[in-house]
Coordinates of C-alpha atoms in Angstrom, one line a residue:
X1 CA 13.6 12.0 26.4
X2 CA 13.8 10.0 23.1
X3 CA 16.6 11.5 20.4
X4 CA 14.4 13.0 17.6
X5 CA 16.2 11.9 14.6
X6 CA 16.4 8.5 15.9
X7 CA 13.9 5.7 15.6
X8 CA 11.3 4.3 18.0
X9 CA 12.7 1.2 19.4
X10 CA 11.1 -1.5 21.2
X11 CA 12.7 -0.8 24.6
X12 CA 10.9 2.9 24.5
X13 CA 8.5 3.9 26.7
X14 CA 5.4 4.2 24.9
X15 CA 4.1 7.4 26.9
X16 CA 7.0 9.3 25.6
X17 CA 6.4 8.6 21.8
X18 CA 3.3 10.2 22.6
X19 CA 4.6 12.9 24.2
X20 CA 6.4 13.7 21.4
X21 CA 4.4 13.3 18.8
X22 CA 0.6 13.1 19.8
X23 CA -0.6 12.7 16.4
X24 CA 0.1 8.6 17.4
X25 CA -2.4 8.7 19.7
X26 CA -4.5 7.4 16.8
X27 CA -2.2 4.6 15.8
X28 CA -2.8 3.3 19.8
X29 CA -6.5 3.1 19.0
X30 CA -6.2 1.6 15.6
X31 CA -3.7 -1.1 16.5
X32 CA -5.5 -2.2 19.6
X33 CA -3.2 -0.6 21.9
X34 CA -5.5 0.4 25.3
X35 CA -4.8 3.4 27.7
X36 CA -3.1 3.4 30.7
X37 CA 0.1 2.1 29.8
X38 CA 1.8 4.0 32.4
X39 CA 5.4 3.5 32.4
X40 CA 5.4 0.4 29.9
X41 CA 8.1 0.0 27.2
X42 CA 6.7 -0.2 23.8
X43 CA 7.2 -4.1 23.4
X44 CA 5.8 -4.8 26.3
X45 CA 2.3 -2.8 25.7
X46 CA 2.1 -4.7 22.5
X47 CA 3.1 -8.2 23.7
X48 CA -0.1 -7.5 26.8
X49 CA -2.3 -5.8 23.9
X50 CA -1.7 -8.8 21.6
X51 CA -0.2 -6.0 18.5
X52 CA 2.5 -6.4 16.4
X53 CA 5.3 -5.1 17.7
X54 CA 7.5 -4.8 14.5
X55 CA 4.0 -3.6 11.9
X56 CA 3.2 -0.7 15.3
X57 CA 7.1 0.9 15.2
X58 CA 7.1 0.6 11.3
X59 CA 4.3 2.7 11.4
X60 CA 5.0 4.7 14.1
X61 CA 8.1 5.3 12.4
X62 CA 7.0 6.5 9.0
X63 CA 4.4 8.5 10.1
X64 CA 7.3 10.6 12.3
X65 CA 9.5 10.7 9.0
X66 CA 12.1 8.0 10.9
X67 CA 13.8 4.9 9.7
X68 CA 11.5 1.9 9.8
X69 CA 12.7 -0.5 7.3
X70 CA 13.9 -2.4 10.6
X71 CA 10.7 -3.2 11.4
X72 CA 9.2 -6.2 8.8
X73 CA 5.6 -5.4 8.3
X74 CA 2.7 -8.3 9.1
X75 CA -0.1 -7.7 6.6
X76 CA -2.9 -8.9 8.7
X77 CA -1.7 -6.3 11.9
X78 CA -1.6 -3.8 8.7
X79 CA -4.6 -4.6 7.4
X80 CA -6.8 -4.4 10.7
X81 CA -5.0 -1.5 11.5
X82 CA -6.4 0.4 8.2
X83 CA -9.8 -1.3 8.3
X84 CA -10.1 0.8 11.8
X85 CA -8.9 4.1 10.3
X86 CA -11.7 3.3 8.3
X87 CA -14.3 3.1 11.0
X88 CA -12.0 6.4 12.5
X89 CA -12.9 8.2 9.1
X90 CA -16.4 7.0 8.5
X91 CA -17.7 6.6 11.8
X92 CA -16.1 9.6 14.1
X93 CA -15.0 12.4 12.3
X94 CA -16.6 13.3 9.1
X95 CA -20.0 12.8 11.0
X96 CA -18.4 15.0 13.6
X97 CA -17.4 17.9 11.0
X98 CA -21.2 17.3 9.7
X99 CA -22.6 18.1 13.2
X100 CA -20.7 21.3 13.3
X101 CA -21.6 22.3 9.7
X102 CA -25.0 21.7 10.9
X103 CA -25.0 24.0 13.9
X104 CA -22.7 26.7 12.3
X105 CA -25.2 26.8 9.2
X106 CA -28.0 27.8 11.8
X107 CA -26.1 30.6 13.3
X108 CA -25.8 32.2 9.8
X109 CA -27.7 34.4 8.1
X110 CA -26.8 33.0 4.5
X111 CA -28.4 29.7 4.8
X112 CA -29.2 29.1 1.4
X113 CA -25.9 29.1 0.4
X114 CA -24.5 26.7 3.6
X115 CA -26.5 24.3 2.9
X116 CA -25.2 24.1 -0.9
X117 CA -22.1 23.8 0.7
X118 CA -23.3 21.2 3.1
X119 CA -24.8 19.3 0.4
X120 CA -21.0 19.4 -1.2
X121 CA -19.7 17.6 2.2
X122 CA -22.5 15.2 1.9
X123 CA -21.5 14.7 -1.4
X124 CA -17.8 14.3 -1.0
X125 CA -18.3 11.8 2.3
X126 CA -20.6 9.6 0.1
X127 CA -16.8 9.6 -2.1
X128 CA -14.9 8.6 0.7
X129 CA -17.2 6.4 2.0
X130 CA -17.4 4.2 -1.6
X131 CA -13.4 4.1 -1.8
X132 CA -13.0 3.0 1.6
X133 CA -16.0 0.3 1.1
X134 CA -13.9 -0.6 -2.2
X135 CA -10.6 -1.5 0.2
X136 CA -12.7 -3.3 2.7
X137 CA -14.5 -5.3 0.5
X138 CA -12.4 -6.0 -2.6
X139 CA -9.0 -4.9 -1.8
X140 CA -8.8 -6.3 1.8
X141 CA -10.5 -9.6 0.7
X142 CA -7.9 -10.3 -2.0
X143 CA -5.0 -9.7 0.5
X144 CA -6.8 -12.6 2.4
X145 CA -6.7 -14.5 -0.4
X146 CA -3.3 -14.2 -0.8
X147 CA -2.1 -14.8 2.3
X148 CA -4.4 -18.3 2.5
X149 CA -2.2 -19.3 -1.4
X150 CA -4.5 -18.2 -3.5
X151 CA -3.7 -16.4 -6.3
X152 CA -6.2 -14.2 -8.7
X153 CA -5.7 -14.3 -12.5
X154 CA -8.6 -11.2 -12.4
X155 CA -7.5 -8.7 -10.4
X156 CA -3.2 -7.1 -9.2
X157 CA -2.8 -4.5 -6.2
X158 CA -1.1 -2.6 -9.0
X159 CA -4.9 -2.4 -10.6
X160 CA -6.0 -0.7 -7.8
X161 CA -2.8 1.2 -6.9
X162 CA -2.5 2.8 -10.2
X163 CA -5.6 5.2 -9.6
X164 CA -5.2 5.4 -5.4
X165 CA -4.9 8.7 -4.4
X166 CA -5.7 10.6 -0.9
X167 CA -9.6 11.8 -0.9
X168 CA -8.7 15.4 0.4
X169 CA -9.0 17.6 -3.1
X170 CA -12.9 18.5 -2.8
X171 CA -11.9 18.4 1.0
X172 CA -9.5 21.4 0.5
X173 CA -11.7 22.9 -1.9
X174 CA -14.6 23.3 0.6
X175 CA -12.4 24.6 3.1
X176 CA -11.3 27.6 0.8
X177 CA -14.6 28.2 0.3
X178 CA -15.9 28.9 3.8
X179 CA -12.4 30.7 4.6
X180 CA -12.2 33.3 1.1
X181 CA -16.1 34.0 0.6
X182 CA -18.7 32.7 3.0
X183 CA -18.9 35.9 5.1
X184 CA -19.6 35.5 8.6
X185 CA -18.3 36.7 11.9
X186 CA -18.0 35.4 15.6
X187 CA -19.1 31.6 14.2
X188 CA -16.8 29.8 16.6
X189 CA -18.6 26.4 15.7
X190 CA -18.0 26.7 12.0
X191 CA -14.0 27.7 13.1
X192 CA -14.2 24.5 15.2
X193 CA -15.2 22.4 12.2
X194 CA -12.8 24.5 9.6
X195 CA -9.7 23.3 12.6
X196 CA -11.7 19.5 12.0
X197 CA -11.6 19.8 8.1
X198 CA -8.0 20.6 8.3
X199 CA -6.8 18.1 11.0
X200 CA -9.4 15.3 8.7
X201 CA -7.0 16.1 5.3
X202 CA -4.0 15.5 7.4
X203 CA -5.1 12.2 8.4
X204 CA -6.9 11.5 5.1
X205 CA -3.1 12.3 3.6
X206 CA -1.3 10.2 6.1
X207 CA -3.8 7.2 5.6
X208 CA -3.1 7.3 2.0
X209 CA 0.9 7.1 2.5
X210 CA 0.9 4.4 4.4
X211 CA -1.4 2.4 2.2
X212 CA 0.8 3.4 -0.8
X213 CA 4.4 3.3 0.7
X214 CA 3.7 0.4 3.6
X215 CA 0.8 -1.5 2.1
X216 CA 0.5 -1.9 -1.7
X217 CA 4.6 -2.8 -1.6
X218 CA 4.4 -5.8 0.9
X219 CA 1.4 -6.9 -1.4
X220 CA 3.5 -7.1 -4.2
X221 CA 5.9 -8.6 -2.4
X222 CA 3.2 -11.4 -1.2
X223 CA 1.8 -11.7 -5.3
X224 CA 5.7 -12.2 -6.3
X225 CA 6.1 -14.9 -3.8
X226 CA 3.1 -16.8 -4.6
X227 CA 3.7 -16.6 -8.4
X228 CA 7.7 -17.6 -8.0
X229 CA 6.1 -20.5 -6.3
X230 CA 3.6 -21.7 -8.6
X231 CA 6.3 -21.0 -11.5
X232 CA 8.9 -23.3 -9.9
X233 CA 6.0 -26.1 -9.7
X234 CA 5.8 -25.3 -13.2
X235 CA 9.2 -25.4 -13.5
X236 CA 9.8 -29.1 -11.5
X237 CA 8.1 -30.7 -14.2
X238 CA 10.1 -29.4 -17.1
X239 CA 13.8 -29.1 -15.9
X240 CA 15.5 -32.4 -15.8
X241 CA 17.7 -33.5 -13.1
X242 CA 20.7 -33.5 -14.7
X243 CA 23.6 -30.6 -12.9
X244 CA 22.1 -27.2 -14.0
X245 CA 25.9 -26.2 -14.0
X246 CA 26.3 -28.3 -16.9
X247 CA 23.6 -26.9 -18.9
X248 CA 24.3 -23.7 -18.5
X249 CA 27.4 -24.5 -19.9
X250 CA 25.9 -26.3 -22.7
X251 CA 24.6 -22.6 -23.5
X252 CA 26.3 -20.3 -25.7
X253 CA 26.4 -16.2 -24.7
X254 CA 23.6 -15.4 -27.1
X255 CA 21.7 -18.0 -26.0
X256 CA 21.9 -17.1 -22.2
X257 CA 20.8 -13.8 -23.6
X258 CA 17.7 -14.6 -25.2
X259 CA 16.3 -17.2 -22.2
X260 CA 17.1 -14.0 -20.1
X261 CA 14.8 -12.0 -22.9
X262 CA 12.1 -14.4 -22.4
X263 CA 12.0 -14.9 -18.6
X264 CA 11.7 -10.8 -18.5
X265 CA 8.1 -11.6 -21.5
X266 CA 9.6 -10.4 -24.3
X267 CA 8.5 -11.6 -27.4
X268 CA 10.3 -12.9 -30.6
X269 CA 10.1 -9.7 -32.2
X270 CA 11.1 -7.6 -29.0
X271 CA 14.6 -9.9 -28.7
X272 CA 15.2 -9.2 -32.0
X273 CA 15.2 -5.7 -32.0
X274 CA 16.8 -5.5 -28.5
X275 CA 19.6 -7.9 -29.6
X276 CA 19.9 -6.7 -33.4
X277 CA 19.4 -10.1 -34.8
X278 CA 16.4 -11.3 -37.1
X279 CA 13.7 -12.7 -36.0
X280 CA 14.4 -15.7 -37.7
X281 CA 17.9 -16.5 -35.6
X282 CA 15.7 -15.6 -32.4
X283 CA 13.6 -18.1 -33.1
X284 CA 16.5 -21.2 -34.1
X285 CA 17.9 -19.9 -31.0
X286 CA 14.9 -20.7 -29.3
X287 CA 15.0 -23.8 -30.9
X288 CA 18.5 -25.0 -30.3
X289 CA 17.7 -23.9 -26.3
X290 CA 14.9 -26.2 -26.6
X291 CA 16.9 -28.9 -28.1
X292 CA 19.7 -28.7 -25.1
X293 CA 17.3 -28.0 -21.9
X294 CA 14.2 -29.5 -22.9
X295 CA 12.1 -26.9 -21.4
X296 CA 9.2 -26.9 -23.3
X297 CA 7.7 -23.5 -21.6
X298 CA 8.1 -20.3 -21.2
X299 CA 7.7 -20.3 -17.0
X300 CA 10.1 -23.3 -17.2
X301 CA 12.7 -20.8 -19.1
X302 CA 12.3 -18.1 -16.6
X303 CA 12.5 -20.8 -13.4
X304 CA 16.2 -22.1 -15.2
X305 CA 16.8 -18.9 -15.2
X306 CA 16.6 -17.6 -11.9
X307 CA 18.0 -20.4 -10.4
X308 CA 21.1 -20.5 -12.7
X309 CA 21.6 -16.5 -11.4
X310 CA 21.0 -15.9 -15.3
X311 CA 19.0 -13.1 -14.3
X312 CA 17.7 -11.3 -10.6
X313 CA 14.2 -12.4 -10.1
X314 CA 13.2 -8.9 -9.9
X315 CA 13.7 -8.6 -13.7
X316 CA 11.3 -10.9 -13.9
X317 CA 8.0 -10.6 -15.9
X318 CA 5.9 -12.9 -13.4
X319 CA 2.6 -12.1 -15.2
X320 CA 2.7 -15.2 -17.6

């Protein structure tokens, strides 16, 4: 048996995670893992099944509450493996819980009222089915994008992840309304689809953390990459080749201060206040740093910067 504060490894058997937690059955299906595995370890399943080993136990892992900052994440694996939760969502179960609402709503002798409530599913799965359209089609396409080098000025996972949130509130809110005042006895099939609406929130929930925690991060991760990149060929044309040892030393304190203000897109006024000078010695500063660097821009500061350790790249206002 596998330790249950421990974390899934690749030498596992796969069968036991399941055993253990069935709830991954899912995350089989959804990273293109197939039935009988039989007796496999985990890495070997995924190497036969083609799946990334390290993006299957990172998930696997978070979604069991375990370590799995061992595992690096590959954003296409991640990617496909949401788009299919998608088709999970879209395709299997909210049409399922529909069937049953269906069926309980003609064993019950308050049909006007059921099929207002009905009408509220339909409405709230026309909700879902927009924001996971949304992801497949615009959030999905720019992670493309970025992995291919291309970077957007018009659009920032942290657009899209400032207003991401899990789709269960009208969910939950249907659900208290069958269980508190629609009145009705011995309706197995609408208990059946209430034990559906409940497991469907779950997942919904679930879905939503791993996009938020797993996903948007390594995104931002990717967008900082590409922009550090495309700042340093900004940079190669501006810093000269002379020792950058030497020109930092050519810097006085203050100085190194206010390039550091800069490369974090702070303006003249902003280093002023922050370093309790005038604006007017900020901006002879500025001028005396032009004068000894000749960096004429304001990526080209931030490049010197970073690769003089001046300051930690992740301080670093890369939205220039």
């Amino acid at each position: 048996m596998l330790r249950n504060s421990s974390a899934y490894k690749p030498d596992d058997q796969l069968r036991l995670l399941i055993e253990e937690n069935p709830n991954l059955l899912g995350v089989l299906s959804r990273f293109g893992l197939s039935f009988g595995f039989g007796d496999k370890r985990v890495k070997d399943a995924c190497k036969d099944d083609g799946v990334d080993l390290n993006s299957f136990l990172a998930v696997c892992n978070f979604l069991c509450g375990r370590n799995y900052s061992a595992y690096p994440i590959s954003l296409p694996a991640l990617m496909n493996y949401l788009r299919k939760a998608h088709v999970h969502f879209l395709d299997y179960l909210l049409p399922s819980i529909r069937r049953k609402l269906i069926e309980a709503i003609n064993h019950s002798d308050i049909s006007d009222v059921a099929f207002l409530l009905l009408k509220f599913y339909d409405d709230y799965v026309s909700e879902v089915h927009n924001h996971m359209q949304h992801e497949n089609d615009d959030v999905f396409s720019y992670v493309s994008r970025l992995l291919s080098g291309e970077i957007s000025e018009n659009f920032r996972i942290r657009d899209y992840s400032l207003n991401h949130v899990s789709m269960t509130k009208r969910l939950n809110e249907l659900k208290d309304v069958f269980i508190r005042h629609y009145h009705v006895k011995d309706n197995e099939i609408l208990t059946s689809a209430l034990i559906d609406i409940i497991y469907c929130g779950n997942e919904l929930n679930r879905h939503c953390e791993i996009e938020n925690i797993l996903f948007i991060p390594e995104v931002e991760k990717l967008e900082k990459s590409l922009k550090l990149r495309a700042l340093e060929n900004v940079g190669n044309d501006n810093v000269e080749s002379e020792s950058k040892n030497d020109l930092v030393d050519i810097l006085s304190d203050r100085e190194k201060e206010i390039i550091c203000c800069v490369a974090k897109g702070m303006i003249n006024k902003e280093i002023a206040d922050k370093l309790c000078l005038s604006v007017h010695t900020v901006t002879t500063h500025r001028r005396n740093i032009l004068s000894k660097l000749q960096i004429h821009s304001t990526a080209g500061l931030t490049i010197f910067a970073i690769l003089n350790n001046l300051i930690d790249i992740n301080e670093v206002n890369l939205h220039l």
